[in-house]
Structure formats: C-alpha cells, structure tokens
PDB file of C-alpha atoms in Angstrom:
ATOM      1  CA  MET A   1      40.853 -18.900   4.775  1.00 41.00           C
ATOM      2  CA  ASN A   2      43.192 -15.863   3.476  1.00 43.00           C
ATOM      3  CA  ALA A   3      41.983 -12.256   4.701  1.00 42.00           C
ATOM      4  CA  ASP A   4      40.795 -11.692   1.230  1.00 42.00           C
ATOM      5  CA  ALA A   5      38.383 -14.348   1.033  1.00 41.00           C
ATOM      6  CA  SER A   6      36.618 -13.653   4.467  1.00 38.00           C
ATOM      7  CA  THR A   7      35.628 -10.081   3.802  1.00 41.00           C
ATOM      8  CA  LYS A   8      32.213  -9.906   1.467  1.00 46.00           C
ATOM      9  CA  ARG A   9      32.797  -8.187  -2.016  1.00 45.00           C
ATOM     10  CA  PRO A  10      30.521  -5.300  -2.350  1.00 51.00           C
ATOM     11  CA  GLY A  11      29.608  -6.698  -6.003  1.00 57.00           C
ATOM     12  CA  GLY A  12      29.785  -9.877  -7.725  1.00 70.00           C
ATOM     13  CA  ARG A  13      27.583 -12.517  -6.937  1.00 74.00           C
ATOM     14  CA  SER A  14      26.895 -11.387  -3.371  1.00 81.00           C
ATOM     15  CA  GLY A  15      25.705  -7.735  -4.895  1.00 80.00           C
ATOM     16  CA  ARG A  16      23.400  -9.069  -6.832  1.00 88.00           C
ATOM     17  CA  VAL A  17      21.768 -11.236  -4.293  1.00 88.00           C
ATOM     18  CA  ARG A  18      21.445  -8.380  -1.956  1.00 88.00           C
ATOM     19  CA  ALA A  19      19.868  -6.065  -4.926  1.00 86.00           C
ATOM     20  CA  ALA A  20      17.391  -9.067  -5.252  1.00 91.00           C
ATOM     21  CA  VAL A  21      16.504  -9.509  -2.263  1.00 90.00           C
ATOM     22  CA  HIS A  22      16.335  -5.786  -1.470  1.00 85.00           C
ATOM     23  CA  ASP A  23      13.891  -5.273  -4.710  1.00 85.00           C
ATOM     24  CA  ALA A  24      11.546  -8.508  -3.413  1.00 90.00           C
ATOM     25  CA  ALA A  25      11.516  -7.111  -0.152  1.00 86.00           C
ATOM     26  CA  VAL A  26      10.338  -3.658  -1.373  1.00 82.00           C
ATOM     27  CA  ALA A  27       7.595  -5.031  -3.689  1.00 85.00           C
ATOM     28  CA  LEU A  28       6.122  -7.709  -0.992  1.00 86.00           C
ATOM     29  CA  VAL A  29       6.122  -5.100   1.507  1.00 80.00           C
ATOM     30  CA  ALA A  30       4.332  -2.893  -0.561  1.00 78.00           C
ATOM     31  CA  GLU A  31       1.651  -5.494  -1.750  1.00 84.00           C
ATOM     32  CA  HIS A  32       1.224  -6.829   1.706  1.00 82.00           C
ATOM     33  CA  GLY A  33       2.258  -4.794   4.259  1.00 76.00           C
ATOM     34  CA  ALA A  34       5.731  -5.235   6.533  1.00 74.00           C
ATOM     35  CA  ASP A  35       3.906  -7.605   9.135  1.00 77.00           C
ATOM     36  CA  ARG A  36       2.934 -10.277   6.437  1.00 85.00           C
ATOM     37  CA  VAL A  37       6.057 -10.384   4.887  1.00 85.00           C
ATOM     38  CA  THR A  38       8.164 -13.518   5.672  1.00 89.00           C
ATOM     39  CA  LEU A  39      11.847 -14.516   4.757  1.00 91.00           C
ATOM     40  CA  PRO A  40      10.425 -17.644   2.602  1.00 93.00           C
ATOM     41  CA  ALA A  41       8.463 -15.280   0.651  1.00 94.00           C
ATOM     42  CA  VAL A  42      11.337 -12.944  -0.040  1.00 91.00           C
ATOM     43  CA  ALA A  43      13.774 -15.493  -1.208  1.00 94.00           C
ATOM     44  CA  ARG A  44      11.221 -17.009  -3.664  1.00 94.00           C
ATOM     45  CA  ARG A  45      10.396 -13.658  -4.690  1.00 94.00           C
ATOM     46  CA  ALA A  46      14.256 -13.031  -5.167  1.00 93.00           C
ATOM     47  CA  GLY A  47      14.915 -16.474  -6.518  1.00 94.00           C
ATOM     48  CA  VAL A  48      17.291 -17.188  -4.483  1.00 94.00           C
ATOM     49  CA  ASN A  49      17.480 -20.156  -1.378  1.00 92.00           C
ATOM     50  CA  SER A  50      16.000 -19.065   2.063  1.00 91.00           C
ATOM     51  CA  SER A  51      18.617 -20.429   3.822  1.00 92.00           C
ATOM     52  CA  THR A  52      20.730 -17.458   2.469  1.00 91.00           C
ATOM     53  CA  LEU A  53      18.393 -14.993   3.942  1.00 91.00           C
ATOM     54  CA  TYR A  54      18.414 -16.857   7.153  1.00 91.00           C
ATOM     55  CA  ARG A  55      22.188 -16.951   7.276  1.00 92.00           C
ATOM     56  CA  ARG A  56      22.737 -13.240   6.143  1.00 89.00           C
ATOM     57  CA  TRP A  57      20.038 -11.161   8.049  1.00 85.00           C
ATOM     58  CA  GLY A  58      18.170 -13.746  10.259  1.00 85.00           C
ATOM     59  CA  SER A  59      14.940 -11.779  10.603  1.00 81.00           C
ATOM     60  CA  VAL A  60      12.647  -9.804   8.331  1.00 80.00           C
ATOM     61  CA  ALA A  61      13.375  -7.102  10.553  1.00 76.00           C
ATOM     62  CA  ALA A  62      17.063  -7.115   9.960  1.00 76.00           C
ATOM     63  CA  LEU A  63      16.084  -7.475   6.523  1.00 80.00           C
ATOM     64  CA  LEU A  64      14.180  -4.042   6.560  1.00 76.00           C
ATOM     65  CA  ALA A  65      16.580  -2.443   8.448  1.00 72.00           C
ATOM     66  CA  ASP A  66      19.653  -3.169   5.644  1.00 75.00           C
ATOM     67  CA  VAL A  67      17.018  -2.301   3.121  1.00 76.00           C
ATOM     68  CA  ALA A  68      16.580   1.003   4.777  1.00 69.00           C
ATOM     69  CA  GLY A  69      20.336   1.724   5.760  1.00 64.00           C
ATOM     70  CA  HIS A  70      21.225   0.999   1.829  1.00 66.00           C
ATOM     71  CA  ARG A  71      18.238   2.907  -0.120  1.00 65.00           C
ATOM     72  CA  ASP A  72      18.910   5.239  -2.579  1.00 59.00           C
ATOM     73  CA  ASP A  73      18.543   8.898  -2.391  1.00 63.00           C
ATOM     74  CA  ALA A  74      19.106   9.214  -6.341  1.00 60.00           C
ATOM     75  CA  GLY A  75      15.827  10.452  -6.501  1.00 69.00           C
ATOM     76  CA  ALA A  76      16.300  13.229  -4.728  1.00 78.00           C
ATOM     77  CA  PRO A  77      14.977  16.620  -6.202  1.00 86.00           C
ATOM     78  CA  PRO A  78      17.583  18.952  -7.601  1.00 90.00           C
ATOM     79  CA  LEU A  79      18.651  22.115  -6.192  1.00 92.00           C
ATOM     80  CA  ALA A  80      16.665  24.970  -7.578  1.00 94.00           C
ATOM     81  CA  GLY A  81      18.749  27.659  -5.695  1.00 94.00           C
ATOM     82  CA  ASP A  82      15.944  29.401  -3.032  1.00 96.00           C
ATOM     83  CA  LEU A  83      16.422  28.045   0.258  1.00 97.00           C
ATOM     84  CA  ARG A  84      12.495  28.380   0.681  1.00 97.00           C
ATOM     85  CA  THR A  85      11.516  26.058  -2.602  1.00 96.00           C
ATOM     86  CA  ASP A  86      14.339  23.712  -2.021  1.00 96.00           C
ATOM     87  CA  LEU A  87      13.349  23.089   1.660  1.00 96.00           C
ATOM     88  CA  GLU A  88      10.226  22.413   0.505  1.00 95.00           C
ATOM     89  CA  ARG A  89      11.142  20.385  -1.997  1.00 93.00           C
ATOM     90  CA  ARG A  90      13.411  17.911   0.120  1.00 93.00           C
ATOM     91  CA  ALA A  91      10.602  18.018   2.707  1.00 93.00           C
ATOM     92  CA  THR A  92       7.844  16.904   0.306  1.00 90.00           C
ATOM     93  CA  TRP A  93      10.296  14.108  -1.238  1.00 88.00           C
ATOM     94  CA  THR A  94      10.771  12.747   2.505  1.00 86.00           C
ATOM     95  CA  LEU A  95       7.432  12.724   3.354  1.00 87.00           C
ATOM     96  CA  THR A  96       6.211  10.783  -0.072  1.00 82.00           C
ATOM     97  CA  GLU A  97       9.016   8.371   0.561  1.00 78.00           C
ATOM     98  CA  LEU A  98       7.747   7.566   3.960  1.00 79.00           C
ATOM     99  CA  SER A  99       3.973   7.697   3.039  1.00 76.00           C
ATOM    100  CA  ARG A 100       4.497   5.253   0.069  1.00 70.00           C
ATOM    101  CA  PRO A 101       3.335   1.891   0.578  1.00 60.00           C
ATOM    102  CA  GLY A 102       5.771   0.218   2.540  1.00 60.00           C
ATOM    103  CA  GLY A 103       7.592   3.543   3.350  1.00 63.00           C
ATOM    104  CA  ILE A 104       7.478   3.816   7.098  1.00 60.00           C
ATOM    105  CA  ALA A 105       8.227   0.181   7.647  1.00 56.00           C
ATOM    106  CA  PHE A 106      12.019   0.724   6.605  1.00 56.00           C
ATOM    107  CA  PHE A 107      11.928   3.270   9.346  1.00 57.00           C
ATOM    108  CA  ARG A 108      10.173   0.973  11.842  1.00 56.00           C
ATOM    109  CA  ALA A 109      12.440  -1.727  11.274  1.00 52.00           C
ATOM    110  CA  GLU A 110      15.527   0.445  12.044  1.00 50.00           C
ATOM    111  CA  VAL A 111      13.881   0.808  15.607  1.00 50.00           C
ATOM    112  CA  ALA A 112      15.001  -2.582  16.420  1.00 54.00           C
ATOM    113  CA  PRO A 113      14.154  -4.573  19.326  1.00 57.00           C
ATOM    114  CA  GLY A 114      17.449  -4.222  20.904  1.00 59.00           C
ATOM    115  CA  LEU A 115      18.925  -1.241  22.470  1.00 56.00           C
ATOM    116  CA  ASP A 116      21.918  -1.171  21.104  1.00 63.00           C
ATOM    117  CA  GLU A 117      20.430  -1.782  17.514  1.00 63.00           C
ATOM    118  CA  ARG A 118      17.470   0.838  17.986  1.00 59.00           C
ATOM    119  CA  HIS A 119      20.365   3.286  18.714  1.00 67.00           C
ATOM    120  CA  ALA A 120      22.402   2.294  16.043  1.00 69.00           C
ATOM    121  CA  GLY A 121      19.407   2.203  13.592  1.00 66.00           C
ATOM    122  CA  LEU A 122      18.314   5.466  14.483  1.00 72.00           C
ATOM    123  CA  ARG A 123      21.710   7.185  14.119  1.00 77.00           C
ATOM    124  CA  GLU A 124      21.577   5.639  10.844  1.00 75.00           C
ATOM    125  CA  CYS A 125      18.219   7.394  10.004  1.00 76.00           C
ATOM    126  CA  LEU A 126      19.248  10.575  11.081  1.00 82.00           C
ATOM    127  CA  ASP A 127      22.602  10.505   9.412  1.00 83.00           C
ATOM    128  CA  ARG A 128      20.652   9.610   5.763  1.00 81.00           C
ATOM    129  CA  VAL A 129      18.082  12.400   6.696  1.00 85.00           C
ATOM    130  CA  SER A 130      20.056  14.977   7.565  1.00 91.00           C
ATOM    131  CA  ALA A 131      22.051  14.287   4.281  1.00 88.00           C
ATOM    132  CA  ARG A 132      19.012  15.079   2.491  1.00 88.00           C
ATOM    133  CA  PHE A 133      18.931  18.523   4.112  1.00 95.00           C
ATOM    134  CA  ARG A 134      22.531  19.284   4.418  1.00 95.00           C
ATOM    135  CA  PRO A 135      23.303  20.289   0.573  1.00 95.00           C
ATOM    136  CA  VAL A 136      20.347  22.168   0.499  1.00 96.00           C
ATOM    137  CA  LEU A 137      21.631  24.698   3.661  1.00 97.00           C
ATOM    138  CA  ASP A 138      25.079  24.697   2.510  1.00 97.00           C
ATOM    139  CA  ALA A 139      23.831  25.816  -1.188  1.00 96.00           C
ATOM    140  CA  ALA A 140      21.962  28.640   0.989  1.00 97.00           C
ATOM    141  CA  ARG A 141      25.216  29.697   2.804  1.00 97.00           C
ATOM    142  CA  GLU A 142      27.352  29.841  -0.590  1.00 97.00           C
ATOM    143  CA  ARG A 143      25.038  32.104  -2.088  1.00 96.00           C
ATOM    144  CA  GLY A 144      25.530  34.436   1.101  1.00 96.00           C
ATOM    145  CA  GLU A 145      22.341  33.634   2.894  1.00 94.00           C
ATOM    146  CA  ALA A 146      22.043  32.748   6.567  1.00 93.00           C
ATOM    147  CA  PRO A 147      19.930  29.280   6.638  1.00 97.00           C
ATOM    148  CA  PRO A 148      18.541  27.631   9.938  1.00 97.00           C
ATOM    149  CA  SER A 149      20.795  25.226  11.432  1.00 97.00           C
ATOM    150  CA  LEU A 150      20.429  21.485  10.128  1.00 97.00           C
ATOM    151  CA  GLU A 151      19.050  20.754  14.058  1.00 97.00           C
ATOM    152  CA  ARG A 152      16.490  23.156  13.673  1.00 97.00           C
ATOM    153  CA  VAL A 153      15.165  21.881  10.042  1.00 97.00           C
ATOM    154  CA  LEU A 154      15.309  18.552  11.954  1.00 96.00           C
ATOM    155  CA  ASP A 155      13.612  19.549  14.629  1.00 96.00           C
ATOM    156  CA  ARG A 156      10.616  21.521  12.695  1.00 96.00           C
ATOM    157  CA  ILE A 157      10.641  20.114   9.383  1.00 95.00           C
ATOM    158  CA  VAL A 158      11.455  16.570   9.601  1.00 93.00           C
ATOM    159  CA  ALA A 159      10.395  15.551  13.069  1.00 93.00           C
ATOM    160  CA  PRO A 160       6.646  16.399  12.278  1.00 94.00           C
ATOM    161  CA  LEU A 161       6.918  14.523   8.804  1.00 91.00           C
ATOM    162  CA  TYR A 162       7.955  11.151  10.540  1.00 87.00           C
ATOM    163  CA  PHE A 163       5.541  11.967  13.505  1.00 88.00           C
ATOM    164  CA  ARG A 164       2.643  12.503  11.100  1.00 86.00           C
ATOM    165  CA  VAL A 165       3.472   8.814   9.232  1.00 83.00           C
ATOM    166  CA  VAL A 166       4.224   6.745  12.553  1.00 80.00           C
ATOM    167  CA  PHE A 167       0.938   7.844  13.885  1.00 81.00           C
ATOM    168  CA  SER A 168      -0.861   8.102  10.593  1.00 78.00           C
ATOM    169  CA  LEU A 169      -1.865  11.195  10.984  1.00 78.00           C
ATOM    170  CA  PRO A 170      -3.362  13.017   8.015  1.00 72.00           C
ATOM    171  CA  ALA A 171      -1.055  15.574   5.721  1.00 65.00           C
ATOM    172  CA  THR A 172      -1.719  16.850   2.728  1.00 68.00           C
ATOM    173  CA  HIS A 173       1.714  16.812   1.324  1.00 66.00           C
ATOM    174  CA  ASP A 174       2.521  20.463  -0.468  1.00 74.00           C
ATOM    175  CA  GLY A 175       0.331  22.664   2.187  1.00 87.00           C
ATOM    176  CA  TYR A 176       1.177  20.767   4.895  1.00 90.00           C
ATOM    177  CA  VAL A 177       5.218  21.358   3.827  1.00 92.00           C
ATOM    178  CA  ARG A 178       4.726  24.805   2.956  1.00 93.00           C
ATOM    179  CA  THR A 179       3.060  25.635   6.398  1.00 93.00           C
ATOM    180  CA  LEU A 180       6.277  23.718   8.218  1.00 95.00           C
ATOM    181  CA  VAL A 181       8.497  25.604   6.171  1.00 96.00           C
ATOM    182  CA  ALA A 182       7.080  29.087   6.372  1.00 96.00           C
ATOM    183  CA  GLU A 183       7.112  28.915  10.160  1.00 96.00           C
ATOM    184  CA  LEU A 184      10.931  28.005  10.165  1.00 97.00           C
ATOM    185  CA  LEU A 185      11.980  30.546   8.064  1.00 96.00           C
ATOM    186  CA  ASP A 186       9.179  33.684   8.777  1.00 94.00           C
ATOM    187  CA  GLY A 187       8.102  32.258  12.717  1.00 86.00           C
ATOM    188  CA  PRO A 188       5.038  30.823  13.995  1.00 75.00           C
ATOM    189  CA  ARG A 189       1.696  32.248  12.623  1.00 66.00           C
ATOM    190  CA  GLY A 190      -1.104  33.066  15.208  1.00 50.00           C
ATOM    191  CA  GLU A 191      -3.377  30.609  16.010  1.00 48.00           C
ATOM    192  CA  GLY A 192      -7.353  31.823  15.163  1.00 40.00           C
TER     193      GLY A 192
END
C-alpha cells in the first residue's frame, strides 16, 4: 500500500459518508436524546452499513465527539462594530446552540471517559469556543478600544453559559447574557 492510499481524503466518498453520518447523529440526538442513540440507528438513518460506523468511530460517544469537533460555526452572527453588542450576540448564539435539542450532548461527548481523551476533547472545545469570541476582541482592539482579555470573557461569560446548560439551570437568553456582559464590562452590580 502506498502512502497516498493510507491517508484519508477529506472529500469524495469518505467525506459524503461522514457528512451523512454526522447529519443522522444530530437528527437522532435531537429526536431521542444522546442516551438513546445507537450506532446501528445512525447507520440506518445515514444509509450506510453499521460496520462502517463501528470501524471508524467504535462508539456513540466517539461519534458525537467527532460531530462536536467538526461543527460548523457558519451561523455566527456578524460583528456589529460595538463590543457590548458583539459580545451579547456571540454569547446568545453560544447559549442557543448549547440549549437546542441535543446541543449539550455533543459537549458531553467531548468529555470522554478516558483521561487523555477527556483532556483532548476539552481542549478542542475550548479552542472552538475561543475562536467564536476572539474576532470580537480583535475587532475592538482594531477600533482602538481596550477589550477584556479572552480569558476574562471565557471566565465571566462562557463558563456561566456552559454551567447553566450542563446543570439544566434556567437562563433566559437575552436577559441573562446582557447581565453577564454588563458585569464583565461595567463591573458587578450590588446585590439587593
């Protein structure tokens, strides 16, 4: 076997199979919840042989982690040119993505049972969510503003969003996000 034959091509049949399997997994998680999805069910929905899924992913958790790692952020709201508005829009979008049916299942899949896989999955998740907010901060700096650091945005906005969704705590999208952004940019408001 030559070196070219052993590498996976991103497109072609392999790419079509991956896309069909990802679409089927997302639909089934949204319909039934991640805990009720099986590889044979995904294979049936995708129109492929279940042995393909077992060979390529091995488990539903691995498949969902792969889906999470390849999620497209093409639906990101465009930058408005105002730091507060842009942070609110990106945070609302993030909360909406996590809150939709099956949304958190893909994050949970990244938190794999094995320690090394868990660290790798969490690192990928952090990189992906950082990439959502970095353009907002970069654009503000380009306008001559002094935005908070990415670390502060992750600590003060992103972490509370994930916490609320992971633990199924209620959060109205707009009001909750506006409060998080205001506290980051203006400082915490007094209690009572």
